[in-house]
Amino acid sequence: MRDNLGPTLLPGLLAERYGLTVHGLVQLPIGQGTVNYRVTCAGGDVFVKSYPAGTDLEGEAGAIELSELARRHGIPAAAVLRNRDGQTIDGTTSLAVSIWRWVPGHVVTELNTSQYEQAGDALGRIHALFAKLPANSTSNRKVDEWRDIDLNDLAATANGLLSIIASRKAERVLDAFDTVAERTLLERRQMLPLIPELLAELPDSLAVQVLHGDYSPVNLLFTGDELAAVIDFSPPDPFLLAYDLGRMAFYPNTVTGDPQWLHAARTLITAYIAANPAVSDIDIRACGRVALLQLMRSLYGVKQHYMKPGLFQDDLDEFWLLRHEAVARMLRHLPEIDALLDDLTTRRPSSGREEL
């Protein structure tokens, strides 16, 4: 799937709304929710994010303001360019876009020790900064919905996907992904009864605040070992602090691809605590289980494969397999995860904020 509006509309839009002269552009094979371009202009390259119809542009503008807030406070982030009206998102044409200064750098899926430390430090600084935002006074509706996991619905969705695979088998059109998808879906269905106990063990008083929302290796750009930019902030919708921390500390690529994944989590969380010393012990201890529950409740990737393929579905297929393997590994090593997080809290020079 390719976007056809960008090459046609972007040169004129960038000239009229941003005063930029386009010399060339290329669509980038990244991103599932937006269509992205690298555009060469007279004054240097820019990154263009184009939003599909139906996108909550107000929410996306809020996400950009979070990125700018972080950048103003010294956290490495890409700089957004405002249009002639001072807006971060231009919606004057059928192609709604945000324009960013190009940041040299690359995504690293297997981080080294220095990169884990920088990633943990940046996330800690982001959380410490965002904890002061007034948006944190809103309700915890999103958290309540996250805790209310409908196991019957999850099982029914898995069964529906298995039925599609069974039909493909009967029609003799089964492919390699169908085979592995069937196995992993059957395994996931057997894991679902473990969810209620894991949920019950989570404290009710976990911290809720504005987050990055999608903090992971794919949204960190490095130049060599140096963190060049944190990108793709989410809209300011408060959620569990432990979600952001656990998502990065126990990212599926790390859990499945790094034999020292527990040590990597320790390195990242140690740097996080140093940058955000106000974080409570209960949030640190919960981050592994929150990450695990988020993975267990999600059929992201395999669901899209059979129901509504994504822009880069091969990447989603691989991500589903990594996520599922990460679930299995984390369940096997849950005592070690709990021991690691408990050790990190007991070794702190001073405890974090008390339970809320």
Short mmCIF file of C-alpha atoms in Angstrom, two decimals, residues 14-350:
data_model
loop_
_atom_site.label_atom_id
_atom_site.label_comp_id
_atom_site.label_asym_id
_atom_site.label_seq_id
_atom_site.Cartn_x
_atom_site.Cartn_y
_atom_site.Cartn_z
CA LEU A 14 5.47 22.96 1.75
CA ALA A 15 6.11 25.98 -0.46
CA GLU A 16 2.87 27.77 0.39
CA ARG A 17 2.48 26.89 4.06
CA TYR A 18 6.10 26.54 5.21
CA GLY A 19 8.16 28.52 2.70
CA LEU A 20 10.15 25.41 1.77
CA THR A 21 11.35 24.58 -1.73
CA VAL A 22 11.23 20.84 -2.40
CA HIS A 23 14.03 19.23 -4.41
CA GLY A 24 13.01 15.62 -3.84
CA LEU A 25 11.00 13.31 -1.63
CA VAL A 26 10.82 9.64 -0.81
CA GLN A 27 8.20 7.69 1.13
CA LEU A 28 9.72 5.86 4.08
CA PRO A 29 8.85 2.22 4.88
CA ILE A 30 8.08 3.02 8.53
CA GLY A 31 5.00 3.72 10.62
CA GLN A 32 1.65 1.96 10.79
CA GLY A 33 -0.64 4.88 11.63
CA THR A 34 0.79 7.55 9.35
CA VAL A 35 2.46 7.81 5.95
CA ASN A 36 5.94 9.29 6.29
CA TYR A 37 8.37 10.99 3.95
CA ARG A 38 11.89 12.28 3.88
CA VAL A 39 11.84 15.49 1.87
CA THR A 40 14.95 17.24 0.60
CA CYS A 41 14.52 21.02 0.64
CA ALA A 42 16.77 23.93 -0.21
CA GLY A 43 17.62 24.48 3.45
CA GLY A 44 18.03 20.83 4.41
CA ASP A 45 15.97 17.68 4.84
CA VAL A 46 12.69 17.48 6.74
CA PHE A 47 10.57 14.60 7.98
CA VAL A 48 6.92 14.73 6.93
CA LYS A 49 4.23 12.82 8.80
CA SER A 50 0.90 12.71 6.95
CA TYR A 51 -2.20 11.74 8.89
CA PRO A 52 -4.98 9.60 7.38
CA ALA A 53 -8.57 10.80 7.27
CA GLY A 54 -10.30 10.42 10.61
CA THR A 55 -7.19 11.08 12.70
CA ASP A 56 -7.77 13.05 15.90
CA LEU A 57 -5.66 16.02 14.83
CA GLU A 58 -6.29 17.88 18.08
CA GLY A 59 -4.90 14.93 20.00
CA GLU A 60 -1.92 14.67 17.66
CA ALA A 61 -1.25 18.39 18.10
CA GLY A 62 -1.22 17.77 21.85
CA ALA A 63 1.33 15.00 21.34
CA ILE A 64 3.54 17.38 19.37
CA GLU A 65 3.35 19.93 22.17
CA LEU A 66 4.57 17.25 24.60
CA SER A 67 7.52 16.55 22.31
CA GLU A 68 8.30 20.27 22.17
CA LEU A 69 8.01 20.57 25.96
CA ALA A 70 10.50 17.74 26.38
CA ARG A 71 12.88 19.29 23.85
CA ARG A 72 12.75 22.67 25.59
CA HIS A 73 13.80 20.95 28.81
CA GLY A 74 16.88 19.39 27.26
CA ILE A 75 15.49 15.96 26.39
CA PRO A 76 16.68 15.01 22.89
CA ALA A 77 13.71 15.27 20.54
CA ALA A 78 13.02 16.32 16.96
CA ALA A 79 12.04 19.95 16.38
CA VAL A 80 8.67 20.55 14.73
CA LEU A 81 8.29 23.28 12.12
CA ARG A 82 5.22 25.47 12.38
CA ASN A 83 3.30 26.64 9.32
CA ARG A 84 2.71 30.27 8.41
CA ASP A 85 -0.12 30.42 10.96
CA GLY A 86 2.04 29.05 13.78
CA GLN A 87 0.33 25.65 13.78
CA THR A 88 2.13 22.35 14.34
CA ILE A 89 -0.27 20.46 12.05
CA ASP A 90 -1.36 21.87 8.73
CA GLY A 91 -4.88 20.81 7.75
CA THR A 92 -5.55 23.31 4.98
CA THR A 93 -5.45 20.63 2.26
CA SER A 94 -6.72 17.07 1.99
CA LEU A 95 -3.27 16.03 3.25
CA ALA A 96 -2.96 16.86 6.96
CA VAL A 97 0.73 16.94 7.88
CA SER A 98 3.28 17.82 10.51
CA ILE A 99 6.78 18.81 9.41
CA TRP A 100 9.91 18.11 11.45
CA ARG A 101 13.57 18.92 11.12
CA TRP A 102 15.37 15.81 9.97
CA VAL A 103 17.31 14.11 12.77
CA PRO A 104 20.29 12.02 11.65
CA GLY A 105 20.16 8.71 13.46
CA HIS A 106 18.86 5.19 13.33
CA VAL A 107 16.73 2.79 15.33
CA VAL A 108 18.63 0.21 17.37
CA THR A 109 16.63 -2.91 18.24
CA GLU A 110 19.43 -4.45 20.34
CA LEU A 111 20.74 -1.71 22.62
CA ASN A 112 24.10 -1.79 24.37
CA THR A 113 24.65 -0.82 28.01
CA SER A 114 25.24 2.86 27.29
CA GLN A 115 22.14 3.05 25.11
CA TYR A 116 20.00 1.36 27.78
CA GLU A 117 21.27 3.87 30.33
CA GLN A 118 20.44 6.81 28.06
CA ALA A 119 17.01 5.40 27.25
CA GLY A 120 16.23 4.96 30.95
CA ASP A 121 17.53 8.43 31.79
CA ALA A 122 15.45 10.08 29.06
CA LEU A 123 12.27 8.27 30.11
CA GLY A 124 12.84 9.21 33.75
CA ARG A 125 13.29 12.85 32.81
CA ILE A 126 10.17 12.76 30.65
CA HIS A 127 8.07 11.31 33.45
CA ALA A 128 9.45 13.74 36.02
CA LEU A 129 8.63 16.64 33.70
CA PHE A 130 5.17 15.42 32.68
CA ALA A 131 4.18 14.65 36.28
CA LYS A 132 3.69 18.40 36.72
CA LEU A 133 1.16 18.76 33.89
CA PRO A 134 -2.42 19.79 34.75
CA ALA A 135 -3.76 17.05 32.47
CA ASN A 136 -2.90 14.59 35.23
CA SER A 137 -5.95 15.78 37.18
CA THR A 138 -8.32 14.08 34.70
CA SER A 139 -10.20 10.85 35.49
CA ASN A 140 -8.65 7.40 35.31
CA ARG A 141 -11.19 6.11 32.77
CA LYS A 142 -8.46 4.70 30.54
CA VAL A 143 -6.90 2.80 33.43
CA ASP A 144 -10.27 1.40 34.51
CA GLU A 145 -10.89 0.17 30.98
CA TRP A 146 -7.42 -1.39 30.81
CA ARG A 147 -7.97 -3.30 34.05
CA ASP A 148 -11.37 -4.57 32.86
CA ILE A 149 -10.15 -7.35 30.56
CA ASP A 150 -12.93 -9.33 28.89
CA LEU A 151 -11.51 -12.85 28.68
CA ASN A 152 -14.52 -14.15 26.78
CA ASP A 153 -14.07 -11.50 24.13
CA LEU A 154 -10.36 -12.26 23.83
CA ALA A 155 -11.07 -15.99 23.50
CA ALA A 156 -13.80 -15.32 20.93
CA THR A 157 -11.43 -13.19 18.85
CA ALA A 158 -8.75 -15.88 18.98
CA ASN A 159 -11.33 -18.50 18.00
CA GLY A 160 -12.46 -16.36 15.08
CA LEU A 161 -8.91 -16.06 13.78
CA LEU A 162 -8.43 -19.82 14.22
CA SER A 163 -11.59 -20.39 12.20
CA ILE A 164 -10.19 -18.32 9.35
CA ILE A 165 -7.00 -20.40 9.44
CA ALA A 166 -9.07 -23.60 9.48
CA SER A 167 -10.94 -22.41 6.38
CA ARG A 168 -7.65 -21.70 4.63
CA LYS A 169 -6.49 -25.18 5.56
CA ALA A 170 -9.64 -26.70 4.11
CA GLU A 171 -9.14 -24.70 0.91
CA ARG A 172 -5.50 -25.88 0.73
CA VAL A 173 -4.17 -22.32 0.69
CA LEU A 174 -2.35 -22.54 4.00
CA ASP A 175 0.98 -20.68 4.09
CA ALA A 176 3.89 -20.61 6.52
CA PHE A 177 2.45 -17.79 8.62
CA ASP A 178 -0.91 -19.59 8.93
CA THR A 179 0.87 -22.54 10.48
CA VAL A 180 2.76 -20.51 13.07
CA ALA A 181 -0.24 -18.26 13.70
CA GLU A 182 -2.39 -21.29 14.50
CA ARG A 183 0.16 -22.59 16.98
CA THR A 184 0.64 -19.26 18.73
CA LEU A 185 -3.08 -18.50 18.90
CA LEU A 186 -3.75 -21.89 20.50
CA GLU A 187 -0.99 -21.20 23.01
CA ARG A 188 -2.30 -17.72 23.73
CA ARG A 189 -5.81 -19.07 24.33
CA GLN A 190 -4.38 -21.44 26.95
CA MET A 191 -2.63 -18.52 28.67
CA LEU A 192 -5.74 -16.36 29.06
CA PRO A 193 -6.91 -17.95 32.37
CA LEU A 194 -3.70 -16.63 33.99
CA ILE A 195 -4.77 -13.01 33.46
CA PRO A 196 -7.20 -12.58 36.40
CA GLU A 197 -4.58 -13.59 38.99
CA LEU A 198 -1.96 -11.30 37.45
CA LEU A 199 -4.46 -8.44 37.47
CA ALA A 200 -5.49 -9.11 41.05
CA GLU A 201 -1.87 -8.82 42.16
CA LEU A 202 -1.56 -5.26 40.82
CA PRO A 203 -2.04 -2.54 43.46
CA ASP A 204 -4.96 -0.17 42.98
CA SER A 205 -2.75 2.83 43.75
CA LEU A 206 -0.41 2.77 40.76
CA ALA A 207 0.61 6.23 39.56
CA VAL A 208 -1.30 7.71 36.65
CA GLN A 209 0.07 10.63 34.67
CA VAL A 210 0.80 11.92 31.17
CA LEU A 211 3.37 9.64 29.53
CA HIS A 212 5.32 9.35 26.32
CA GLY A 213 2.80 6.61 25.62
CA ASP A 214 4.81 4.59 23.07
CA TYR A 215 8.28 4.55 24.55
CA SER A 216 10.22 1.75 22.88
CA PRO A 217 13.40 1.16 20.86
CA VAL A 218 11.58 1.91 17.60
CA ASN A 219 10.90 5.46 18.82
CA LEU A 220 14.49 6.20 19.83
CA LEU A 221 17.05 7.44 17.32
CA PHE A 222 20.75 6.95 18.00
CA THR A 223 23.85 8.29 16.31
CA GLY A 224 26.44 5.75 17.31
CA ASP A 225 25.94 5.22 21.03
CA GLU A 226 24.41 8.66 21.55
CA LEU A 227 20.66 9.15 21.93
CA ALA A 228 19.79 11.69 19.22
CA ALA A 229 16.02 11.92 19.60
CA VAL A 230 12.95 10.52 21.32
CA ILE A 231 10.17 10.58 18.74
CA ASP A 232 6.45 9.82 18.34
CA PHE A 233 5.02 11.06 21.62
CA SER A 234 1.38 10.11 22.19
CA PRO A 235 -1.46 12.56 22.95
CA PRO A 236 -1.65 13.74 26.60
CA ASP A 237 -4.02 11.06 27.91
CA PRO A 238 -2.91 10.04 31.43
CA PHE A 239 -2.18 6.37 31.98
CA LEU A 240 -0.13 4.05 34.17
CA LEU A 241 3.44 5.20 34.69
CA ALA A 242 4.38 1.52 35.03
CA TYR A 243 3.15 0.96 31.48
CA ASP A 244 5.74 3.25 29.89
CA LEU A 245 8.52 1.90 32.09
CA GLY A 246 7.62 -1.76 31.66
CA ARG A 247 7.09 -1.45 27.92
CA MET A 248 10.66 -0.25 27.44
CA ALA A 249 12.33 -2.39 30.11
CA PHE A 250 10.69 -5.59 28.83
CA TYR A 251 10.33 -4.82 25.14
CA PRO A 252 9.63 -8.01 23.13
CA ASN A 253 12.73 -7.64 20.93
CA THR A 254 14.88 -7.40 24.06
CA VAL A 255 13.21 -10.24 25.96
CA THR A 256 13.42 -12.59 22.98
CA GLY A 257 16.69 -11.46 21.40
CA ASP A 258 19.02 -10.52 24.25
CA PRO A 259 20.24 -13.41 26.43
CA GLN A 260 20.94 -10.80 29.14
CA TRP A 261 17.47 -9.24 28.95
CA LEU A 262 17.03 -9.20 32.72
CA HIS A 263 20.33 -7.37 33.11
CA ALA A 264 19.25 -4.95 30.37
CA ALA A 265 16.05 -4.24 32.31
CA ARG A 266 18.09 -3.62 35.47
CA THR A 267 20.37 -1.18 33.63
CA LEU A 268 17.49 0.77 32.13
CA ILE A 269 15.39 0.96 35.30
CA THR A 270 18.40 1.96 37.41
CA ALA A 271 19.00 4.92 35.08
CA TYR A 272 15.29 5.71 35.13
CA ILE A 273 15.17 5.85 38.93
CA ALA A 274 18.20 8.16 39.04
CA ALA A 275 16.44 10.56 36.64
CA ASN A 276 13.03 10.31 38.33
CA PRO A 277 13.73 9.70 42.04
CA ALA A 278 10.13 10.58 42.97
CA VAL A 279 8.85 7.38 41.34
CA SER A 280 7.30 5.06 43.91
CA ASP A 281 8.50 1.58 44.72
CA ILE A 282 5.10 0.11 43.88
CA ASP A 283 5.28 1.45 40.32
CA ILE A 284 8.73 -0.03 39.83
CA ARG A 285 7.68 -3.39 41.22
CA ALA A 286 4.54 -3.43 39.05
CA CYS A 287 6.11 -2.48 35.72
CA GLY A 288 7.02 -6.05 34.73
CA ARG A 289 3.51 -7.38 35.32
CA VAL A 290 1.91 -4.40 33.61
CA ALA A 291 4.11 -5.05 30.57
CA LEU A 292 3.24 -8.74 30.64
CA LEU A 293 -0.49 -8.10 30.96
CA GLN A 294 -0.40 -5.63 28.09
CA LEU A 295 1.20 -8.26 25.88
CA MET A 296 -1.15 -11.03 27.01
CA ARG A 297 -4.32 -9.04 26.35
CA SER A 298 -3.26 -8.00 22.84
CA LEU A 299 -3.62 -9.89 19.56
CA TYR A 300 -2.04 -6.99 17.71
CA GLY A 301 -0.39 -8.09 14.50
CA VAL A 302 -2.06 -11.46 13.98
CA LYS A 303 -5.50 -9.84 14.17
CA GLN A 304 -4.54 -7.31 11.51
CA HIS A 305 -3.15 -10.09 9.31
CA TYR A 306 -6.53 -11.76 9.00
CA MET A 307 -8.96 -8.89 9.58
CA LYS A 308 -7.41 -5.68 8.21
CA PRO A 309 -3.80 -5.84 7.01
CA GLY A 310 -1.62 -2.92 8.02
CA LEU A 311 0.54 -0.70 5.86
CA PHE A 312 3.58 -2.91 6.49
CA GLN A 313 1.91 -6.16 7.48
CA ASP A 314 5.07 -8.27 7.31
CA ASP A 315 6.46 -6.16 10.14
CA LEU A 316 3.25 -6.70 12.13
CA ASP A 317 3.42 -10.45 11.55
CA GLU A 318 6.95 -10.53 12.94
CA PHE A 319 5.95 -8.30 15.84
CA TRP A 320 3.12 -10.64 16.80
CA LEU A 321 5.52 -13.59 16.93
CA LEU A 322 8.02 -11.62 19.02
CA ARG A 323 5.31 -10.43 21.40
CA HIS A 324 3.94 -13.93 21.85
CA GLU A 325 7.39 -15.40 22.48
CA ALA A 326 8.04 -12.60 24.97
CA VAL A 327 4.84 -13.51 26.86
CA ALA A 328 5.91 -17.15 27.13
CA ARG A 329 9.40 -16.19 28.30
CA MET A 330 8.18 -13.64 30.85
CA LEU A 331 5.70 -16.12 32.30
CA ARG A 332 8.47 -18.69 32.72
CA HIS A 333 10.72 -16.14 34.38
CA LEU A 334 8.15 -14.17 36.36
CA PRO A 335 9.78 -15.00 39.73
CA GLU A 336 13.11 -13.66 38.44
CA ILE A 337 11.41 -10.50 37.12
CA ASP A 338 9.73 -9.91 40.48
CA ALA A 339 13.00 -10.52 42.33
CA LEU A 340 14.85 -8.10 40.06
CA LEU A 341 12.32 -5.31 40.57
CA ASP A 342 12.14 -5.91 44.30
CA ASP A 343 15.93 -5.74 44.50
CA LEU A 344 15.94 -2.44 42.59
CA THR A 345 13.56 -0.92 45.14
CA THR A 346 15.40 -2.21 48.20
CA ARG A 347 18.73 -0.88 46.91
CA ARG A 348 17.44 2.66 46.40
CA PRO A 349 19.27 5.30 48.46
CA SER A 350 15.84 6.59 49.54
#
